[in-house]
Short mmCIF file of C-alpha atoms in Angstrom, two decimals:
data_model
loop_
_atom_site.label_atom_id
_atom_site.label_comp_id
_atom_site.label_asym_id
_atom_site.label_seq_id
_atom_site.Cartn_x
_atom_site.Cartn_y
_atom_site.Cartn_z
CA MET A 1 -10.74 28.77 -20.22
CA SER A 2 -10.82 25.58 -21.94
CA ALA A 3 -13.33 24.39 -19.46
CA PHE A 4 -16.08 26.19 -21.45
CA PRO A 5 -16.94 25.48 -24.91
CA ASN A 6 -16.13 27.69 -27.76
CA THR A 7 -14.18 30.03 -25.91
CA GLU A 8 -10.88 30.19 -28.20
CA GLN A 9 -9.63 33.45 -28.59
CA ASN A 10 -7.36 35.19 -31.10
CA ARG A 11 -4.37 36.11 -29.34
CA VAL A 12 -3.69 39.19 -30.84
CA THR A 13 -7.05 40.85 -31.20
CA LEU A 14 -8.57 38.68 -28.19
CA ALA A 15 -11.99 38.46 -29.97
CA PHE A 16 -13.36 34.76 -29.68
CA LEU A 17 -13.18 32.66 -32.74
CA ASP A 18 -16.78 31.80 -32.55
CA PRO A 19 -18.94 34.80 -34.11
CA GLU A 20 -21.89 34.22 -32.29
CA ARG A 21 -20.04 34.15 -28.81
CA GLU A 22 -18.14 37.36 -29.86
CA ALA A 23 -21.74 38.93 -30.82
CA THR A 24 -23.25 37.84 -27.03
CA TYR A 25 -19.83 39.24 -25.16
CA TRP A 26 -20.06 42.95 -26.90
CA SER A 27 -24.27 42.63 -26.69
CA ASP A 28 -23.67 41.89 -22.98
CA PHE A 29 -21.10 44.45 -22.63
CA TYR A 30 -23.13 47.20 -23.76
CA THR A 31 -25.92 46.16 -21.47
CA GLU A 32 -23.43 46.07 -18.52
CA HIS A 33 -21.67 49.73 -19.64
CA ARG A 34 -24.99 51.49 -21.25
CA VAL A 35 -25.11 53.43 -18.20
CA PHE A 36 -21.32 54.19 -18.11
CA VAL A 37 -21.48 55.37 -21.63
CA LYS A 38 -23.61 58.45 -20.43
CA TRP A 39 -20.72 59.25 -18.10
CA ALA A 40 -18.05 58.72 -20.67
CA PHE A 41 -19.77 61.36 -23.26
CA LEU A 42 -20.65 63.75 -20.70
CA PRO A 43 -16.64 64.84 -19.73
CA ALA A 44 -15.99 64.68 -23.36
CA ILE A 45 -18.96 66.90 -24.30
CA LEU A 46 -17.75 69.19 -21.20
CA GLY A 47 -14.28 69.23 -22.31
CA VAL A 48 -14.84 70.02 -25.92
CA ALA A 49 -17.06 73.04 -24.70
CA GLY A 50 -14.96 74.24 -21.51
CA TRP A 51 -11.72 74.09 -23.67
CA GLY A 52 -12.63 77.13 -25.57
CA PRO A 53 -11.75 79.91 -23.38
CA LEU A 54 -8.35 78.73 -22.86
CA GLU A 55 -7.62 78.71 -26.81
CA TRP A 56 -9.35 82.34 -27.02
CA MET A 57 -6.70 83.13 -24.48
CA LEU A 58 -3.55 81.72 -26.28
CA PHE A 59 -4.34 82.27 -29.68
CA PRO A 60 -7.23 84.80 -30.04
CA GLU A 61 -5.95 85.24 -34.04
CA ARG A 62 -7.31 81.77 -34.26
CA PHE A 63 -10.56 81.93 -32.20
CA GLY A 64 -13.03 82.05 -34.90
CA GLN A 65 -11.77 79.07 -37.02
CA PHE A 66 -11.52 77.42 -33.82
CA TRP A 67 -14.99 78.17 -32.88
CA PHE A 68 -16.50 76.99 -36.03
CA VAL A 69 -14.34 73.78 -36.18
CA ARG A 70 -15.07 73.15 -31.87
CA TYR A 71 -19.03 74.46 -31.37
CA GLY A 72 -20.08 74.07 -35.04
CA ILE A 73 -18.88 70.27 -35.92
CA LEU A 74 -17.02 68.67 -32.71
CA LEU A 75 -19.59 69.46 -29.91
CA PRO A 76 -23.09 68.73 -32.22
CA GLY A 77 -21.35 65.68 -33.13
CA LEU A 78 -20.48 64.64 -29.89
CA LEU A 79 -24.16 65.43 -28.80
CA VAL A 80 -25.63 63.27 -31.66
CA GLY A 81 -23.43 60.43 -30.60
CA LEU A 82 -24.65 60.26 -27.22
CA VAL A 83 -28.58 60.28 -28.17
CA VAL A 84 -27.79 57.44 -30.64
CA ALA A 85 -26.02 55.55 -27.78
CA LEU A 86 -28.81 56.30 -25.12
CA HIS A 87 -32.04 56.49 -27.12
CA PRO A 88 -34.39 53.43 -26.47
CA ARG A 89 -34.70 53.50 -30.45
CA PHE A 90 -31.22 52.61 -31.24
CA VAL A 91 -30.48 50.01 -28.51
CA PRO A 92 -30.62 47.33 -30.88
CA PHE A 93 -28.32 49.11 -33.11
CA MET A 94 -25.79 49.59 -30.55
CA ARG A 95 -26.01 46.33 -29.08
CA ARG A 96 -24.84 44.90 -32.61
CA ASN A 97 -22.30 47.66 -33.11
CA THR A 98 -21.24 49.28 -30.00
CA GLN A 99 -17.80 48.87 -30.49
CA GLU A 100 -17.65 50.13 -34.06
CA PHE A 101 -19.66 53.18 -33.24
CA ALA A 102 -17.45 54.00 -30.52
CA LEU A 103 -14.50 53.52 -33.13
CA VAL A 104 -16.13 55.74 -35.97
CA LEU A 105 -17.12 58.71 -33.17
CA VAL A 106 -13.66 58.79 -31.63
CA ALA A 107 -11.66 58.70 -34.85
CA TRP A 108 -13.97 61.70 -35.95
CA SER A 109 -13.47 63.53 -32.64
CA PHE A 110 -9.97 62.84 -32.92
CA LEU A 111 -9.22 64.05 -36.60
CA TRP A 112 -11.20 67.57 -35.90
CA LEU A 113 -8.79 67.72 -32.96
CA GLY A 114 -6.31 67.28 -34.95
CA VAL A 115 -7.52 69.85 -37.53
CA LEU A 116 -7.23 72.33 -34.26
CA ALA A 117 -3.96 71.98 -34.18
CA VAL A 118 -3.27 71.97 -37.76
CA LEU A 119 -4.67 75.67 -37.81
CA LEU A 120 -1.71 76.75 -35.75
CA ILE A 121 1.03 75.83 -37.84
CA ASP A 122 1.90 79.04 -39.42
CA LEU A 123 1.87 80.90 -36.04
CA GLN A 124 5.33 79.93 -35.89
CA GLN A 125 5.35 79.77 -32.06
CA GLU A 126 6.83 77.90 -29.34
CA ARG A 127 3.58 77.60 -27.29
CA HIS A 128 2.04 76.15 -30.47
CA VAL A 129 3.98 73.16 -29.84
CA LEU A 130 3.21 72.90 -25.87
CA TYR A 131 -0.36 73.51 -26.86
CA VAL A 132 -0.40 70.30 -29.38
CA GLY A 133 1.54 67.94 -26.95
CA LEU A 134 -1.21 69.64 -23.87
CA LEU A 135 -3.84 68.61 -26.12
CA TYR A 136 -2.84 65.46 -27.00
CA ALA A 137 -2.24 64.67 -23.45
CA VAL A 138 -5.66 65.65 -22.00
CA THR A 139 -7.64 63.29 -24.95
CA ALA A 140 -5.22 60.54 -25.59
CA LEU A 141 -6.34 58.53 -22.42
CA TYR A 142 -10.18 58.77 -23.90
CA PRO A 143 -10.17 55.88 -26.03
CA TYR A 144 -8.09 53.49 -23.93
CA VAL A 145 -9.79 54.13 -20.61
CA VAL A 146 -12.65 56.37 -20.33
CA ILE A 147 -14.80 54.95 -23.03
CA ARG A 148 -13.88 51.54 -22.66
CA MET A 149 -13.12 50.66 -26.17
CA ARG A 150 -11.79 47.07 -27.23
CA PHE A 151 -8.10 47.15 -27.20
CA LEU A 152 -7.81 46.76 -30.89
CA TYR A 153 -10.02 49.68 -31.83
CA ALA A 154 -8.22 52.09 -29.12
CA SER A 155 -5.02 51.13 -30.12
CA MET A 156 -6.29 51.97 -33.62
CA VAL A 157 -7.69 55.51 -32.78
CA GLY A 158 -4.86 56.25 -30.38
CA TRP A 159 -1.80 55.68 -32.54
CA GLY A 160 -3.70 57.38 -35.40
CA PHE A 161 -4.33 60.50 -33.41
CA PHE A 162 -0.47 60.26 -32.09
CA LEU A 163 0.54 59.97 -35.80
CA ILE A 164 -1.21 63.44 -36.60
CA ALA A 165 0.03 65.49 -33.32
CA VAL A 166 3.62 64.31 -34.44
CA GLY A 167 2.96 65.50 -38.09
CA VAL A 168 1.93 68.75 -37.11
CA LEU A 169 4.83 69.19 -34.55
CA PHE A 170 7.09 68.56 -37.17
CA ALA A 171 5.41 70.46 -39.68
CA ALA A 172 5.38 73.48 -37.67
CA GLY A 173 8.82 75.62 -38.02
CA SER A 174 8.50 76.54 -34.37
CA GLY A 175 9.70 74.74 -31.28
CA THR A 176 12.73 73.36 -30.77
CA ALA A 177 14.08 70.00 -31.91
CA PHE A 178 14.45 68.78 -28.30
CA SER A 179 11.02 69.71 -27.27
CA LYS A 180 9.28 68.15 -30.01
CA LEU A 181 11.39 64.80 -29.34
CA VAL A 182 10.54 65.05 -26.00
CA LEU A 183 6.99 64.90 -26.93
CA VAL A 184 7.11 62.26 -29.61
CA ALA A 185 8.87 60.05 -26.94
CA ALA A 186 6.76 60.62 -24.20
CA GLY A 187 3.70 60.14 -26.56
CA SER A 188 5.12 56.95 -27.84
CA LEU A 189 5.64 55.71 -24.24
CA PHE A 190 2.25 56.47 -23.24
CA ASN A 191 0.65 54.85 -26.21
CA PHE A 192 2.61 51.50 -25.42
CA ALA A 193 1.96 51.51 -21.80
CA ALA A 194 -2.05 52.21 -22.74
CA MET A 195 -1.89 49.63 -24.99
CA TYR A 196 -0.80 46.72 -22.51
CA GLY A 197 -3.00 48.20 -20.03
CA ALA A 198 -6.12 47.85 -22.39
CA TYR A 199 -5.10 44.67 -23.71
CA LEU A 200 -4.99 43.63 -20.06
CA ILE A 201 -8.09 44.72 -19.14
CA GLU A 202 -9.98 43.35 -21.87
CA ARG A 203 -8.45 39.98 -21.44
CA LEU A 204 -9.56 40.16 -17.72
CA HIS A 205 -13.19 41.25 -18.48
CA ARG A 206 -13.50 38.49 -21.08
CA ARG A 207 -12.40 35.94 -18.77
CA ALA A 208 -14.44 37.27 -16.23
CA TRP A 209 -17.19 37.45 -18.72
CA LEU A 210 -16.68 33.91 -19.46
CA THR A 211 -17.08 32.68 -16.10
CA SER A 212 -19.95 34.69 -15.61
CA ARG A 213 -21.77 32.87 -18.63
CA ALA A 214 -20.47 29.67 -17.42
CA LEU A 215 -22.39 30.51 -14.07
CA ILE A 216 -25.47 31.62 -15.61
CA ASP A 217 -25.59 28.48 -17.92
CA GLU A 218 -25.08 26.04 -14.59
CA GLN A 219 -28.01 28.23 -12.93
CA ALA A 220 -30.13 27.64 -16.05
CA LYS A 221 -29.75 23.97 -15.90
CA ALA A 222 -30.21 23.31 -12.04
CA GLU A 223 -33.23 25.52 -12.97
CA ARG A 224 -34.61 23.40 -15.72
CA LEU A 225 -34.02 20.31 -13.44
CA LEU A 226 -35.77 21.73 -10.60
CA LEU A 227 -38.71 22.46 -12.79
CA ASN A 228 -38.85 19.12 -13.91
CA VAL A 229 -39.33 17.88 -10.37
CA LEU A 230 -41.47 20.38 -8.95
CA PRO A 231 -44.13 22.91 -10.17
CA SER A 232 -42.83 26.58 -10.85
CA VAL A 233 -44.58 28.29 -8.20
CA ILE A 234 -43.73 25.61 -5.56
CA ALA A 235 -39.84 25.75 -6.66
CA GLU A 236 -39.79 29.47 -6.18
CA ARG A 237 -41.21 28.83 -2.97
CA LEU A 238 -38.53 26.09 -2.23
CA LYS A 239 -35.68 28.67 -3.61
CA GLY A 240 -37.03 31.35 -1.22
CA MET A 241 -36.26 28.70 1.62
CA GLU A 242 -39.83 28.18 2.71
CA LYS A 243 -39.87 25.49 5.07
CA PRO A 244 -41.94 23.34 5.12
CA ILE A 245 -43.96 23.48 1.91
CA ALA A 246 -47.22 22.27 2.79
CA ASP A 247 -50.84 23.31 1.63
CA SER A 248 -54.48 21.87 1.78
CA PHE A 249 -56.71 21.89 -1.43
CA ASP A 250 -60.44 21.38 -1.35
CA ALA A 251 -61.17 20.82 -5.20
CA VAL A 252 -58.72 18.79 -6.78
CA THR A 253 -59.03 15.97 -9.56
CA VAL A 254 -56.78 13.08 -9.38
CA LEU A 255 -55.43 10.56 -12.32
CA PHE A 256 -53.80 7.71 -12.25
CA ALA A 257 -52.75 5.33 -15.29
CA ASP A 258 -51.44 1.92 -15.33
CA ILE A 259 -49.84 -0.22 -18.11
CA ALA A 260 -52.01 -3.28 -18.23
CA GLY A 261 -50.14 -6.49 -18.13
CA PHE A 262 -46.81 -4.73 -17.43
CA THR A 263 -45.01 -7.62 -15.40
CA PRO A 264 -45.42 -10.48 -17.61
CA LEU A 265 -44.20 -8.10 -20.64
CA SER A 266 -41.41 -6.81 -18.82
CA ALA A 267 -39.87 -10.62 -18.48
CA THR A 268 -39.97 -10.74 -22.13
CA MET A 269 -38.06 -7.70 -22.99
CA ALA A 270 -34.45 -6.28 -22.97
CA PRO A 271 -33.93 -3.64 -20.29
CA ARG A 272 -32.92 -0.73 -22.96
CA ASP A 273 -36.24 -1.61 -24.88
CA LEU A 274 -38.15 -1.68 -21.92
CA VAL A 275 -36.73 1.60 -20.46
CA ASP A 276 -37.44 3.03 -23.70
CA MET A 277 -41.04 2.05 -23.94
CA LEU A 278 -41.81 3.57 -20.77
CA ASP A 279 -39.86 6.73 -21.83
CA THR A 280 -42.04 7.19 -24.85
CA ILE A 281 -45.07 6.62 -23.22
CA PHE A 282 -44.47 8.60 -20.40
CA SER A 283 -43.03 11.43 -22.41
CA ALA A 284 -46.09 11.48 -24.52
CA PHE A 285 -48.07 11.51 -21.57
CA ASP A 286 -46.04 14.60 -20.29
CA SER A 287 -46.84 16.43 -23.41
CA ILE A 288 -50.73 15.86 -22.90
CA ALA A 289 -50.10 16.95 -19.41
CA ASP A 290 -48.58 19.92 -20.40
CA GLU A 291 -51.24 20.94 -23.02
CA HIS A 292 -54.13 20.67 -20.62
CA GLY A 293 -52.19 22.54 -17.98
CA VAL A 294 -52.23 19.46 -16.03
CA GLU A 295 -49.55 18.56 -13.03
CA LYS A 296 -47.58 15.45 -13.10
CA ILE A 297 -46.94 14.61 -10.13
CA LYS A 298 -44.68 11.47 -10.27
CA THR A 299 -44.13 7.80 -12.07
CA ILE A 300 -44.49 4.98 -9.93
CA GLY A 301 -42.89 1.96 -11.73
CA ASP A 302 -45.10 1.79 -14.77
CA ALA A 303 -47.87 3.71 -13.07
CA TYR A 304 -48.32 7.58 -14.05
CA MET A 305 -49.72 10.02 -11.59
CA ALA A 306 -50.99 13.29 -12.73
CA ALA A 307 -53.81 16.19 -10.69
CA ALA A 308 -55.26 18.69 -11.72
CA GLY A 309 -56.16 22.20 -9.30
CA ILE A 310 -52.83 22.32 -7.94
CA PRO A 311 -50.98 23.83 -6.77
CA ILE A 312 -52.96 26.79 -8.56
CA PRO A 313 -56.67 26.10 -7.95
CA ARG A 314 -58.81 25.81 -11.18
CA GLU A 315 -62.71 25.40 -11.41
CA ASP A 316 -62.26 22.67 -14.47
CA HIS A 317 -59.95 20.60 -12.91
CA ALA A 318 -62.00 17.40 -13.40
CA THR A 319 -63.00 18.44 -16.95
CA VAL A 320 -59.05 18.83 -18.00
CA ILE A 321 -58.49 15.50 -16.28
CA CYS A 322 -60.88 13.88 -17.98
CA ALA A 323 -60.11 15.52 -21.51
CA MET A 324 -56.54 14.52 -20.66
CA ALA A 325 -57.20 10.80 -20.10
CA LEU A 326 -59.15 10.27 -23.23
CA GLN A 327 -56.09 11.92 -25.12
CA MET A 328 -54.15 9.64 -23.18
CA GLN A 329 -55.67 6.42 -24.54
CA GLN A 330 -56.46 8.15 -28.07
CA TRP A 331 -52.23 8.46 -28.25
CA LEU A 332 -52.04 4.91 -27.26
CA HIS A 333 -54.56 3.86 -29.99
CA ASP A 334 -52.81 5.71 -32.58
CA HIS A 335 -49.17 5.22 -31.94
CA PRO A 336 -47.60 2.70 -34.23
CA GLN A 337 -45.47 0.97 -31.85
CA ARG A 338 -48.32 0.64 -29.07
CA GLY A 339 -48.54 -3.06 -30.22
CA ASP A 340 -50.88 -4.58 -27.53
CA ILE A 341 -50.38 -2.26 -24.81
CA ASP A 342 -53.38 -0.57 -22.90
CA VAL A 343 -53.73 1.18 -19.65
CA ARG A 344 -56.29 1.44 -17.20
CA ILE A 345 -56.87 4.92 -15.87
CA GLY A 346 -58.56 6.05 -12.85
CA VAL A 347 -60.02 9.66 -12.04
CA HIS A 348 -61.45 10.73 -8.59
CA SER A 349 -62.19 14.30 -7.11
CA GLY A 350 -61.91 15.78 -3.69
CA PRO A 351 -59.56 17.32 -1.21
CA VAL A 352 -55.99 16.57 -1.11
CA VAL A 353 -53.13 17.68 0.97
CA ALA A 354 -50.02 18.75 -0.80
CA GLY A 355 -46.47 19.51 -0.19
CA VAL A 356 -42.57 18.86 -0.77
CA ILE A 357 -40.85 15.67 1.37
CA GLY A 358 -37.31 15.09 1.23
CA ARG A 359 -34.08 17.18 1.47
CA ARG A 360 -32.13 15.91 -1.49
CA LYS A 361 -34.34 13.92 -3.95
CA PHE A 362 -36.93 15.79 -2.90
CA ILE A 363 -40.60 15.30 -4.44
CA TYR A 364 -43.89 17.17 -4.53
CA ASP A 365 -46.69 14.93 -3.82
CA LEU A 366 -50.12 14.54 -2.76
CA TRP A 367 -52.06 12.56 0.09
CA GLY A 368 -55.51 11.91 1.15
CA ASP A 369 -58.30 9.36 0.83
CA THR A 370 -58.86 11.35 -3.05
CA VAL A 371 -55.43 10.25 -3.75
CA ASN A 372 -56.27 6.30 -2.57
CA THR A 373 -59.66 6.56 -4.19
CA ALA A 374 -58.04 7.56 -7.68
CA SER A 375 -55.30 4.61 -7.14
CA ARG A 376 -58.47 2.31 -6.47
CA MET A 377 -60.52 3.42 -9.43
CA GLU A 378 -57.19 2.55 -11.43
CA SER A 379 -56.60 -0.73 -10.00
CA HIS A 380 -60.24 -1.81 -10.17
CA GLY A 381 -60.71 -0.54 -13.75
CA GLU A 382 -60.28 -2.43 -17.32
CA PRO A 383 -57.88 -1.90 -19.91
CA GLY A 384 -58.34 0.55 -22.55
CA ARG A 385 -60.86 2.36 -20.42
CA VAL A 386 -61.16 5.35 -17.96
CA GLN A 387 -63.17 4.84 -14.71
CA LEU A 388 -64.81 7.81 -12.78
CA THR A 389 -66.25 8.15 -9.16
CA GLU A 390 -69.49 9.77 -8.89
CA ALA A 391 -67.34 12.88 -7.12
CA THR A 392 -66.24 13.42 -10.92
CA ARG A 393 -69.21 12.62 -12.75
CA ALA A 394 -70.91 15.28 -11.10
CA LEU A 395 -68.17 17.84 -11.73
CA VAL A 396 -68.15 16.96 -15.35
CA GLY A 397 -71.75 16.93 -16.14
CA SER A 398 -72.72 16.53 -19.49
CA THR A 399 -69.20 17.52 -21.05
CA PHE A 400 -68.58 14.09 -21.93
CA GLU A 401 -70.26 10.85 -22.95
CA LEU A 402 -70.95 8.80 -19.78
CA LEU A 403 -71.73 4.81 -19.10
CA PRO A 404 -72.54 4.12 -15.60
CA ARG A 405 -70.99 0.85 -14.54
CA GLY A 406 -72.80 0.86 -11.56
CA VAL A 407 -71.75 0.07 -8.09
CA ILE A 408 -68.44 -2.18 -7.29
CA GLU A 409 -66.87 -3.36 -4.42
CA VAL A 410 -63.52 -1.75 -4.07
CA LYS A 411 -60.71 -2.79 -1.55
CA GLY A 412 -60.79 -0.34 1.44
CA LEU A 413 -63.88 1.53 0.28
CA GLY A 414 -66.80 -1.16 0.04
CA GLN A 415 -69.60 -0.30 -2.31
CA VAL A 416 -68.65 2.38 -4.88
CA GLU A 417 -70.77 3.89 -7.68
CA THR A 418 -68.68 4.32 -10.68
CA TRP A 419 -68.71 5.35 -14.32
CA TRP A 420 -66.77 4.77 -17.76
#
């Protein structure tokens, strides 16, 4: 248990010392046992309703009083409890107070069962002693096992009802001393055994819950790590064991950004300062990408690659990439620690192939002439400027102010018309 933080428990009550963890435990307990609560109430309701004929046969002279207590008070109270426990309106209340609610309801029910026993005291009959013992034996298991009350509360109502039964037995003039002592001894033994069983059940359940929560937390961490590497829709496909993951997109806009003069700059910086600088810049770019709904693909050294229109196609892929590029430049301009840092940004639109490669350190990547052209737009650009191809310019139209750069010679592509 010490492998998980904040799991210390009170050895007697078994409660977690961390109030938030204790509240979460009982909230999860209610969610897990909400349907079970219904099946805990139903036998109680049926038992209370069906017990009446036995009392009528054993004690016809008290049936009027019994009827009022059993059917006028006890049974309606249990029905109200069932509605509160299961009605959607009361779910938030039950999540926070499920055990306290069970304690009050069971204690209230046992109190009225005790009243039924008290009504028989003046009959001075041996069957009164046997009836009280039978009533206790039938109902005493309820808080310990049936309703799944916590060990502490079950013990409170269990011993409380036991003391009521003992008081009624010894207040009655009927019954032999031996029969009463037998019932007291049997009831005490039962209570100790039931307490120990309830203690073990709750202890084991809490340990199982800790293990379950630890697994859920680890799964959430793994999920977050996976989403840091892959788009969410691709991550779901990967978890579904789809192989290979490969898609073709006809209309995508790709962005490359590269820090100008990074190589000589890195030679003058301490390793920690260099990494901190890249982390600050690329983390800001990640936030900008998220803001525009753009998919970050990867970083390569001091280069940053992103794309729009994948893995979910969108009509405005060129517009959002250009808006992101301008915001990246603006962030660098406004950042107080940027110094003389500038980035070249290149953008191009067209078809790509996208997919997941690798088995352990997998990556979601893009391939095709569109990727190569966008990279060339960056490498043939200028610091502090965003360079577009004619294909991207045609898609953004008059959304942005564009300046023609003219036709430039691009390695591997030849003559290319570009725009700032």
